[in-house]
Short mmCIF file of C-alpha atoms in Angstrom, two decimals:
data_model
loop_
_atom_site.label_atom_id
_atom_site.label_comp_id
_atom_site.label_asym_id
_atom_site.label_seq_id
_atom_site.Cartn_x
_atom_site.Cartn_y
_atom_site.Cartn_z
CA MET A 1 23.73 5.39 17.42
CA GLU A 2 20.77 3.93 14.95
CA GLU A 3 21.03 3.92 11.21
CA GLU A 4 18.55 6.63 9.77
CA LYS A 5 15.05 4.74 9.77
CA HIS A 6 13.39 6.09 6.08
CA LYS A 7 13.24 4.98 2.97
CA MET A 8 16.19 5.52 0.30
CA ASN A 9 14.45 7.20 -2.63
CA LYS A 10 16.45 8.70 -5.10
CA PHE A 11 15.41 11.42 -7.53
CA SER A 12 17.42 10.83 -10.62
CA ASN A 13 16.85 13.41 -13.92
CA MET A 14 15.25 16.16 -11.71
CA ASN A 15 16.46 19.69 -10.61
CA LYS A 16 19.90 19.88 -10.39
CA LYS A 17 19.41 21.99 -7.16
CA LEU A 18 17.39 19.29 -5.76
CA LEU A 19 20.07 16.78 -6.26
CA ALA A 20 22.44 19.19 -4.82
CA MET A 21 20.12 19.62 -1.91
CA MET A 22 19.81 15.89 -1.23
CA ALA A 23 23.29 15.17 -1.60
CA VAL A 24 24.19 17.86 1.08
CA VAL A 25 21.33 16.42 3.54
CA VAL A 26 22.64 12.78 2.95
CA LEU A 27 26.32 13.22 3.18
CA GLY A 28 25.83 15.74 5.98
CA SER A 29 23.67 13.25 8.02
CA ALA A 30 25.83 10.33 7.27
CA ALA A 31 29.03 12.39 8.78
CA ALA A 32 26.75 12.89 11.84
CA TRP A 33 26.24 9.26 12.43
CA ALA A 34 29.83 8.16 11.64
CA ALA A 35 30.95 10.51 14.11
CA ASP A 36 28.73 8.72 16.75
CA ALA A 37 28.74 11.99 18.92
CA PRO A 38 25.54 14.14 19.94
CA LYS A 39 24.80 16.87 17.48
CA TYR A 40 23.21 19.01 19.97
CA GLU A 41 23.65 19.18 23.68
CA SER A 42 19.63 19.14 23.90
CA VAL A 43 16.78 19.45 22.29
CA GLU A 44 16.51 22.98 23.44
CA ALA A 45 20.01 23.79 21.69
CA PHE A 46 18.53 22.79 18.60
CA LYS A 47 15.77 24.85 18.69
CA ASP A 48 18.23 27.64 18.29
CA SER A 49 20.35 26.10 15.35
CA PRO A 50 19.96 27.32 11.44
CA GLY A 51 17.98 24.07 10.75
CA TYR A 52 15.18 24.25 13.19
CA GLY A 53 12.78 25.93 11.06
CA ILE A 54 13.22 23.51 7.74
CA PHE A 55 13.13 20.43 10.08
CA THR A 56 9.95 21.63 11.85
CA THR A 57 8.18 22.61 8.50
CA ASN A 58 9.02 18.90 6.63
CA ASN A 59 8.29 17.28 9.96
CA VAL A 60 4.48 19.00 10.01
CA TRP A 61 4.37 17.76 6.34
CA MET A 62 4.94 14.23 7.12
CA MET A 63 2.89 14.13 9.65
CA LEU A 64 -0.09 15.46 7.62
CA SER A 65 0.88 13.01 4.97
CA ALA A 66 0.53 10.42 7.36
CA GLY A 67 -3.02 11.74 8.21
CA LEU A 68 -3.79 11.40 4.40
CA VAL A 69 -2.63 8.25 4.16
CA PHE A 70 -5.00 7.15 7.23
CA ILE A 71 -7.82 8.90 5.24
CA MET A 72 -7.34 5.87 2.90
CA HIS A 73 -8.81 3.15 5.44
CA LEU A 74 -12.10 5.08 5.15
CA GLY A 75 -12.10 4.94 1.27
CA PHE A 76 -10.96 1.14 1.40
CA ALA A 77 -13.73 0.46 3.71
CA THR A 78 -16.49 2.35 1.54
CA VAL A 79 -15.02 0.89 -1.83
CA GLU A 80 -15.50 -2.61 -0.66
CA SER A 81 -18.55 -2.06 1.49
CA GLY A 82 -20.26 -0.59 -1.72
CA LEU A 83 -18.74 -3.16 -4.14
CA THR A 84 -20.31 -6.10 -2.13
CA ARG A 85 -23.56 -7.16 -1.02
CA SER A 86 -25.83 -5.27 1.86
CA LYS A 87 -26.02 -8.39 3.79
CA ASN A 88 -22.20 -8.26 4.44
CA THR A 89 -21.53 -4.56 5.25
CA VAL A 90 -21.05 -4.55 8.70
CA ASN A 91 -18.59 -7.54 8.60
CA ILE A 92 -16.54 -5.49 5.81
CA LEU A 93 -16.73 -2.43 7.89
CA PHE A 94 -15.48 -3.90 11.10
CA LYS A 95 -12.35 -5.76 9.11
CA ASN A 96 -11.51 -2.19 7.74
CA THR A 97 -11.65 -0.57 11.09
CA LEU A 98 -9.76 -3.25 13.04
CA ILE A 99 -6.90 -3.32 10.69
CA PRO A 100 -5.26 0.14 11.08
CA CYS A 101 -5.44 -1.08 15.16
CA ILE A 102 -3.92 -4.31 14.66
CA GLY A 103 -1.53 -2.84 12.20
CA LEU A 104 -0.37 -0.15 13.93
CA LEU A 105 0.14 -2.01 17.06
CA THR A 106 1.59 -4.94 15.54
CA TYR A 107 3.76 -2.76 13.27
CA ALA A 108 4.89 -1.21 16.84
CA VAL A 109 5.57 -4.32 18.52
CA VAL A 110 7.62 -6.43 15.83
CA GLY A 111 7.42 -4.58 11.88
CA PHE A 112 8.97 -1.54 12.50
CA ASN A 113 12.09 -2.85 13.97
CA LEU A 114 12.23 -5.91 11.21
CA MET A 115 11.75 -3.26 8.41
CA TYR A 116 14.54 -1.03 9.46
CA PRO A 117 16.77 -3.32 11.70
CA GLY A 118 19.93 -0.81 11.60
CA SER A 119 23.10 -0.61 9.47
CA ASP A 120 24.49 -3.95 11.14
CA PHE A 121 21.75 -5.58 8.47
CA ALA A 122 23.01 -3.56 5.50
CA GLY A 123 22.35 -5.40 2.06
CA LYS A 124 21.16 -8.58 3.85
CA TRP A 125 17.58 -10.80 3.44
CA PHE A 126 16.68 -10.31 7.14
CA GLY A 127 17.31 -8.23 10.07
CA PHE A 128 16.13 -7.31 13.54
CA SER A 129 16.56 -4.74 16.11
CA GLY A 130 14.28 -5.61 18.78
CA PHE A 131 10.82 -5.25 20.17
CA GLY A 132 8.82 -2.23 20.32
CA VAL A 133 9.42 1.31 19.77
CA ALA A 134 10.89 4.03 21.78
CA VAL A 135 12.99 7.17 21.94
CA THR A 136 15.80 6.45 24.30
CA ASP A 137 17.89 9.52 23.13
CA PRO A 138 15.68 12.69 22.71
CA VAL A 139 18.56 14.58 20.82
CA GLY A 140 19.13 11.56 18.43
CA GLY A 141 15.41 10.70 17.87
CA LEU A 142 13.66 14.07 18.05
CA THR A 143 15.87 16.55 15.88
CA ASP A 144 17.47 16.28 12.62
CA ALA A 145 20.23 14.29 13.82
CA TYR A 146 17.69 11.37 13.41
CA ASN A 147 16.58 12.42 10.02
CA ALA A 148 17.01 16.08 8.35
CA GLY A 149 13.10 15.98 7.64
CA TYR A 150 10.96 14.36 10.53
CA THR A 151 11.23 12.64 13.89
CA TYR A 152 11.44 8.90 14.95
CA TRP A 153 7.82 9.07 15.86
CA THR A 154 6.95 10.97 12.56
CA ASP A 155 8.72 8.43 10.82
CA PHE A 156 7.33 5.47 12.70
CA LEU A 157 3.87 7.00 12.08
CA PHE A 158 4.40 7.41 8.61
CA GLN A 159 5.54 3.85 8.00
CA GLY A 160 2.94 2.27 10.04
CA MET A 161 0.15 3.99 7.76
CA PHE A 162 1.91 2.29 4.89
CA ALA A 163 1.82 -1.22 6.63
CA ALA A 164 -1.82 -1.20 7.44
CA THR A 165 -2.60 -0.46 3.93
CA ALA A 166 -1.21 -3.38 2.47
CA ALA A 167 -3.21 -5.46 4.80
CA THR A 168 -6.40 -3.83 3.84
CA ILE A 169 -5.97 -4.63 0.45
CA VAL A 170 -6.17 -8.18 1.10
CA SER A 171 -9.66 -7.95 2.81
CA GLY A 172 -11.48 -6.65 -0.42
CA ALA A 173 -10.58 -10.11 -2.38
CA VAL A 174 -11.52 -12.37 0.27
CA ALA A 175 -14.97 -10.42 1.43
CA GLU A 176 -18.41 -12.04 1.46
CA ARG A 177 -17.05 -15.59 2.88
CA ILE A 178 -14.39 -15.22 5.21
CA LYS A 179 -14.37 -15.78 8.72
CA LEU A 180 -13.51 -12.88 10.68
CA SER A 181 -11.13 -14.13 13.08
CA SER A 182 -9.36 -16.06 10.28
CA PHE A 183 -8.82 -12.43 8.57
CA LEU A 184 -7.49 -10.83 11.91
CA VAL A 185 -5.07 -13.71 12.42
CA PHE A 186 -3.83 -13.30 8.88
CA SER A 187 -3.72 -9.61 8.84
CA THR A 188 -1.50 -9.78 11.95
CA PHE A 189 0.71 -12.06 10.38
CA PHE A 190 0.94 -9.85 7.40
CA VAL A 191 1.71 -6.56 8.82
CA ALA A 192 3.87 -8.08 11.40
CA ILE A 193 6.23 -10.30 9.36
CA SER A 194 5.54 -10.47 5.71
CA TYR A 195 5.26 -6.90 4.59
CA PRO A 196 8.18 -5.56 6.81
CA ILE A 197 10.62 -8.01 5.80
CA THR A 198 10.39 -7.29 1.71
CA GLY A 199 10.33 -3.66 2.75
CA MET A 200 13.47 -3.82 4.55
CA TRP A 201 15.25 -5.64 1.29
CA LYS A 202 14.91 -1.92 -0.42
CA TRP A 203 13.75 0.85 2.03
CA GLY A 204 15.30 -0.66 5.28
CA GLY A 205 18.76 -1.14 3.06
CA GLY A 206 18.70 -4.84 2.47
CA TRP A 207 19.72 -6.56 -0.62
CA LEU A 208 17.53 -4.85 -2.90
CA GLN A 209 19.30 -1.56 -1.99
CA ALA A 210 22.64 -3.47 -2.58
CA LEU A 211 21.97 -4.72 -6.03
CA GLU A 212 24.56 -3.61 -8.74
CA THR A 213 21.22 -3.20 -11.23
CA PRO A 214 19.20 -1.37 -8.74
CA PHE A 215 15.64 -1.78 -7.90
CA TYR A 216 13.67 1.21 -7.70
CA ASP A 217 9.92 1.51 -5.85
CA PHE A 218 9.36 5.27 -5.45
CA ALA A 219 6.40 5.10 -2.73
CA GLY A 220 5.41 1.15 -3.15
CA SER A 221 3.90 0.31 -6.31
CA THR A 222 5.24 -2.83 -5.55
CA LEU A 223 6.28 -3.02 -1.91
CA VAL A 224 2.98 -1.74 -0.77
CA HIS A 225 0.34 -2.22 -3.32
CA SER A 226 1.33 -5.74 -4.84
CA VAL A 227 2.45 -7.23 -1.73
CA GLY A 228 -0.87 -6.66 -0.69
CA GLY A 229 -2.39 -8.17 -4.06
CA TRP A 230 -0.30 -11.24 -3.96
CA GLY A 231 -1.21 -11.97 -0.23
CA ALA A 232 -4.98 -11.47 -1.72
CA LEU A 233 -4.42 -13.88 -4.31
CA ALA A 234 -3.44 -16.56 -2.06
CA GLY A 235 -6.29 -15.94 0.29
CA ALA A 236 -8.86 -16.00 -2.58
CA LEU A 237 -7.21 -19.34 -4.29
CA ILE A 238 -7.18 -21.18 -0.66
CA LEU A 239 -10.99 -19.62 0.13
CA GLY A 240 -12.47 -20.47 -3.14
CA PRO A 241 -15.44 -18.46 -4.96
CA ARG A 242 -18.36 -16.97 -3.17
CA LEU A 243 -21.83 -19.23 -3.75
CA GLY A 244 -23.62 -18.46 -6.90
CA LYS A 245 -20.59 -16.63 -8.41
CA TYR A 246 -20.30 -19.54 -11.46
CA SER A 247 -22.93 -21.62 -13.15
CA ARG A 248 -22.60 -25.20 -13.40
CA ASP A 249 -20.75 -25.10 -16.72
CA GLY A 250 -18.36 -22.53 -15.12
CA LYS A 251 -19.72 -19.33 -16.51
CA PRO A 252 -18.86 -16.20 -14.07
CA LEU A 253 -22.42 -14.77 -12.80
CA PRO A 254 -22.85 -10.99 -11.72
CA LEU A 255 -23.34 -10.42 -7.57
CA PRO A 256 -23.40 -6.64 -8.21
CA GLY A 257 -22.57 -4.43 -5.09
CA HIS A 258 -25.29 -2.94 -3.33
CA ASN A 259 -24.16 0.86 -3.28
CA MET A 260 -22.71 2.46 -6.03
CA PRO A 261 -22.58 5.97 -4.01
CA LEU A 262 -20.58 4.56 -1.22
CA ALA A 263 -17.95 2.90 -3.60
CA THR A 264 -17.93 6.28 -5.60
CA ILE A 265 -17.24 8.26 -2.40
CA GLY A 266 -14.68 5.64 -1.49
CA VAL A 267 -12.59 6.11 -4.39
CA PHE A 268 -12.28 9.89 -3.94
CA LEU A 269 -10.98 9.22 -0.32
CA LEU A 270 -8.42 7.04 -1.66
CA TRP A 271 -7.74 9.50 -4.31
CA LEU A 272 -7.46 12.23 -1.80
CA GLY A 273 -5.42 9.72 0.29
CA TRP A 274 -2.81 9.22 -2.34
CA PHE A 275 -1.47 12.71 -2.43
CA GLY A 276 -0.08 11.85 1.20
CA PHE A 277 0.85 8.69 0.00
CA ASN A 278 2.99 9.75 -3.00
CA GLY A 279 3.50 13.59 -2.00
CA GLY A 280 4.72 12.29 1.65
CA SER A 281 7.15 9.83 0.07
CA VAL A 282 9.31 13.12 -1.06
CA LEU A 283 10.08 13.25 2.62
CA ALA A 284 10.62 17.01 2.52
CA THR A 285 8.76 20.53 1.54
CA ALA A 286 10.34 23.30 3.50
CA SER A 287 12.83 24.33 0.46
CA VAL A 288 11.85 25.49 -3.43
CA GLU A 289 13.29 22.56 -4.54
CA SER A 290 11.70 20.11 -2.34
CA ALA A 291 8.22 21.96 -2.71
CA ASN A 292 8.40 21.67 -6.42
CA ALA A 293 9.13 18.21 -6.26
CA VAL A 294 6.11 17.86 -3.94
CA ALA A 295 3.98 19.70 -6.73
CA VAL A 296 5.19 17.61 -9.61
CA VAL A 297 4.20 14.47 -7.61
CA PHE A 298 0.65 15.81 -6.67
CA MET A 299 0.19 16.81 -10.70
CA ASN A 300 1.82 13.05 -11.87
CA THR A 301 -0.53 11.38 -9.40
CA ASN A 302 -3.70 13.19 -10.17
CA ALA A 303 -2.80 12.93 -13.94
CA ALA A 304 -2.43 9.23 -13.61
CA ALA A 305 -5.93 8.71 -11.69
CA ALA A 306 -7.89 10.68 -14.46
CA GLY A 307 -5.83 8.56 -17.42
CA GLY A 308 -6.85 5.19 -15.56
CA LEU A 309 -10.39 6.12 -15.33
CA ILE A 310 -10.94 7.29 -18.95
CA ALA A 311 -9.24 4.46 -20.56
CA ALA A 312 -11.19 1.93 -18.46
CA LEU A 313 -14.55 3.34 -19.24
CA ILE A 314 -13.57 3.42 -22.81
CA VAL A 315 -12.74 -0.02 -23.01
CA ALA A 316 -15.28 -1.38 -20.76
CA ARG A 317 -17.84 0.51 -23.17
CA MET A 318 -16.20 -1.11 -26.16
CA LEU A 319 -16.36 -4.33 -24.48
CA PHE A 320 -20.03 -4.46 -22.62
CA GLY A 321 -21.72 -1.83 -24.45
CA LYS A 322 -22.44 0.22 -21.33
CA ALA A 323 -20.29 2.64 -19.20
CA ASP A 324 -19.63 0.48 -16.33
CA LEU A 325 -18.90 2.46 -13.44
CA THR A 326 -17.26 -0.43 -11.07
CA MET A 327 -14.63 -0.70 -14.13
CA ALA A 328 -14.00 3.17 -14.09
CA LEU A 329 -13.79 3.08 -10.57
CA ASN A 330 -11.15 0.35 -10.48
CA GLY A 331 -9.20 2.25 -13.42
CA ALA A 332 -8.90 5.47 -11.56
CA LEU A 333 -7.45 3.21 -8.78
CA ALA A 334 -5.10 1.14 -10.93
CA GLY A 335 -3.66 4.54 -12.68
CA LEU A 336 -2.86 5.78 -8.96
CA VAL A 337 -1.34 2.34 -8.09
CA ALA A 338 0.66 2.61 -11.43
CA ILE A 339 2.38 6.01 -10.90
CA THR A 340 3.21 5.17 -7.51
CA ALA A 341 6.31 3.31 -8.34
CA GLU A 342 7.85 6.60 -9.97
CA PRO A 343 5.88 9.58 -9.96
CA SER A 344 8.51 12.28 -9.72
CA THR A 345 10.26 11.89 -13.21
CA PRO A 346 7.67 11.54 -15.62
CA THR A 347 5.87 14.33 -17.69
CA PRO A 348 1.95 14.94 -16.82
CA LEU A 349 1.25 13.70 -20.18
CA GLN A 350 3.49 10.59 -19.56
CA ALA A 351 1.97 9.98 -16.35
CA THR A 352 -1.73 10.29 -18.29
CA LEU A 353 -0.35 7.49 -20.30
CA PHE A 354 0.81 5.23 -17.67
CA GLY A 355 -2.41 5.43 -15.94
CA ALA A 356 -4.46 4.68 -18.94
CA ILE A 357 -2.07 1.62 -19.53
CA GLY A 358 -3.22 0.61 -16.04
CA GLY A 359 -6.82 1.45 -16.51
CA VAL A 360 -6.84 -0.69 -19.75
CA LEU A 361 -4.73 -3.71 -17.97
CA VAL A 362 -7.30 -3.36 -14.93
CA VAL A 363 -10.30 -4.34 -17.24
CA PHE A 364 -8.51 -7.29 -18.75
CA ALA A 365 -7.19 -8.67 -15.19
CA ILE A 366 -10.30 -8.40 -13.81
CA ILE A 367 -11.77 -10.72 -16.94
CA THR A 368 -9.19 -12.70 -16.79
CA LEU A 369 -9.14 -13.55 -13.14
CA ASP A 370 -13.16 -14.19 -13.57
CA LYS A 371 -12.70 -17.00 -16.26
CA LEU A 372 -9.80 -18.32 -13.86
CA LYS A 373 -12.55 -18.81 -11.00
CA ILE A 374 -10.79 -16.72 -8.92
CA ASP A 375 -13.21 -14.57 -7.06
CA ASP A 376 -12.38 -11.08 -6.41
CA PRO A 377 -15.64 -9.33 -5.33
CA VAL A 378 -13.48 -5.71 -5.74
CA GLY A 379 -10.82 -6.33 -7.86
CA ALA A 380 -8.04 -5.67 -5.80
CA ILE A 381 -5.94 -8.36 -7.16
CA SER A 382 -6.07 -7.00 -10.51
CA VAL A 383 -5.90 -3.03 -9.18
CA HIS A 384 -2.91 -3.38 -6.64
CA GLY A 385 -1.01 -6.95 -7.73
CA VAL A 386 -1.11 -6.82 -11.14
CA CYS A 387 -1.08 -2.73 -11.64
CA GLY A 388 1.65 -2.49 -8.82
CA LEU A 389 3.76 -4.65 -10.98
CA LEU A 390 2.95 -2.56 -14.26
CA GLY A 391 3.99 0.50 -12.40
CA LEU A 392 7.31 -1.01 -11.14
CA MET A 393 8.49 -2.00 -14.63
CA LEU A 394 7.33 1.56 -16.06
CA VAL A 395 9.86 3.01 -13.83
CA PRO A 396 12.78 2.76 -16.26
CA VAL A 397 10.92 4.29 -18.92
CA THR A 398 11.04 7.98 -17.44
CA ASN A 399 14.04 7.02 -14.94
CA PRO A 400 16.56 4.80 -16.66
CA LEU A 401 19.71 3.85 -15.06
CA THR A 402 22.55 6.76 -15.12
CA ASP A 403 25.69 7.48 -12.78
CA ASP A 404 23.18 9.53 -10.66
CA GLY A 405 20.69 6.65 -9.84
CA GLY A 406 17.46 5.45 -11.50
CA ALA A 407 16.27 1.85 -12.33
CA SER A 408 16.82 -0.60 -14.67
CA PHE A 409 14.55 -3.36 -16.02
CA SER A 410 16.54 -6.30 -14.89
CA GLY A 411 16.67 -4.79 -11.25
CA GLN A 412 12.79 -4.13 -11.44
CA LEU A 413 12.23 -7.79 -12.61
CA ILE A 414 14.65 -9.32 -10.08
CA GLY A 415 12.87 -7.62 -7.42
CA ALA A 416 9.18 -7.80 -8.44
CA VAL A 417 9.80 -11.86 -8.80
CA THR A 418 11.40 -12.26 -5.55
CA ILE A 419 9.00 -10.10 -3.51
CA PHE A 420 6.12 -12.35 -5.39
CA VAL A 421 7.67 -15.51 -4.48
CA TRP A 422 7.99 -14.58 -0.93
CA VAL A 423 4.42 -13.10 -0.09
CA PHE A 424 2.67 -15.66 -2.34
CA VAL A 425 4.33 -18.69 -0.73
CA THR A 426 4.10 -17.27 2.95
CA SER A 427 0.67 -16.23 2.20
CA LEU A 428 -0.39 -19.48 0.86
CA ILE A 429 1.55 -21.36 3.77
CA VAL A 430 -0.23 -18.90 6.34
CA TRP A 431 -3.74 -19.37 4.72
CA GLY A 432 -3.35 -22.90 4.58
CA ILE A 433 -2.45 -23.56 8.36
CA LEU A 434 -5.34 -21.33 9.54
CA LYS A 435 -8.01 -23.48 6.92
CA ALA A 436 -6.39 -26.76 8.78
CA VAL A 437 -6.55 -25.62 12.24
CA ILE A 438 -9.62 -23.00 12.76
CA GLY A 439 -11.27 -22.83 8.93
CA ILE A 440 -11.24 -19.57 7.23
CA ARG A 441 -14.83 -19.74 5.57
CA VAL A 442 -18.05 -19.20 7.14
CA SER A 443 -20.80 -21.83 6.72
CA GLU A 444 -23.00 -22.27 3.76
CA GLN A 445 -25.93 -21.16 5.76
CA GLU A 446 -24.05 -18.18 7.14
CA GLU A 447 -22.94 -16.92 3.51
CA TYR A 448 -26.25 -17.54 2.30
CA GLU A 449 -27.83 -15.55 4.96
CA GLY A 450 -25.17 -12.75 4.96
CA THR A 451 -21.97 -12.59 7.21
CA ASP A 452 -23.41 -9.33 9.48
CA MET A 453 -25.67 -11.73 11.21
CA SER A 454 -23.63 -14.64 11.74
CA GLU A 455 -20.30 -12.63 12.43
CA CYS A 456 -21.39 -9.44 14.07
CA GLY A 457 -24.86 -9.91 15.11
CA MET A 458 -26.49 -6.92 13.41
CA GLU A 459 -27.19 -5.53 10.06
CA ALA A 460 -26.36 -2.55 8.41
CA TYR A 461 -29.72 -1.46 6.83
CA PRO A 462 -32.09 -2.98 9.60
CA GLU A 463 -35.03 -0.75 8.80
CA PHE A 464 -34.71 -2.45 5.07
CA VAL A 465 -36.75 -5.86 4.81
CA GLY A 466 -35.82 -8.58 2.60
CA THR A 467 -35.21 -11.97 2.51
CA ALA A 468 -32.57 -13.85 3.78
CA GLY A 469 -30.05 -14.80 1.24
CA SER A 470 -31.82 -12.42 -1.29
CA GLY A 471 -28.48 -11.18 -2.34
CA ARG A 472 -29.55 -7.61 -0.87
#
């Protein structure tokens, strides 16, 4: 029988009842697998079991959470569209529409079984249990014999949404000058190979899970967001800045986005989706203890976003003398990314503070990358890469290593450095190969006129009359 394919999150320093409940679930599930025997004669027999109601409630919650994470793709599409120029809007919407399609399909064919290869690869760096996804044993895959909280298909759907999110992060950093075809090839590699391997290291029972000094990432500050951020950094470096982004003396010039309402809507959609991203990672909600755990995660997720937005607004006001909406919006996202590594143990005040630190950091990160001539039109590298690393290193502050679990700074640092090296180097190689073989950047004329017409043959706002290349 296969090993459970689910994230191995530990809740340290939480309610003792929750710990006891999870211990019973894990031990009971492990015993069932060890016996290598059917837990029920049939799915119908499972419906008559005492655990059927709890399982069904948890499974519905996981499916709803997957739906919330799916909504985040619309958020990414509208944020990226709003923060870039109108002449590239169709191209950006096209990328963000295709990513979840490519992501889920490639994750089904290869990624899921790379990320969760089974117990034969426990503690390893790499594993693979075969191509495709399928339930060959209804009892083993569609009842609590698979997992106490969800079915095999729910597990795949939830994890697949996370995988597609990682590729979406890359899109913003390479916007307005990337070839659509090259980006889609890179996204296929990213979701099929790069993201699943780092995910396997922790959530699939790999070497990070087996560290003596534990590595901990509750919902993916690093395993999802920093992974996307480091892939985006590699792409931005290979691709180079947009035309007109820097003056002859190297000074960064503003290339303002065309639609702040669209960008704001996108942030609110992402904020909403984050409740499923973090809350769903509790993996249960049917008991009093798990429902309270979800409530705590919701509260801290929201508090971190608020803290990040306000802090970014204050810092931007101090630096620029204006209330910069784009910095404030990125501050909210920075707070959300930072709390994702551990939203279950901070107090609401601590969560607000962690989000505020993220909000301050993202402003300075965006400014620093601009000075280094790393052109990131939407701030994706700063929000997801830099603040994902921040969130990872904040985990031991509220969830220190004890006999019951938790995290250590050394374990977090080992994981962060290894993940960065793997993702950044492999992404550089893939971007480099694509550049040499098919090219990754549109021509200067196409970039000047906008990628909407050259790549997609249509404009987002055809009724608006402007001059080609005017920056509209």
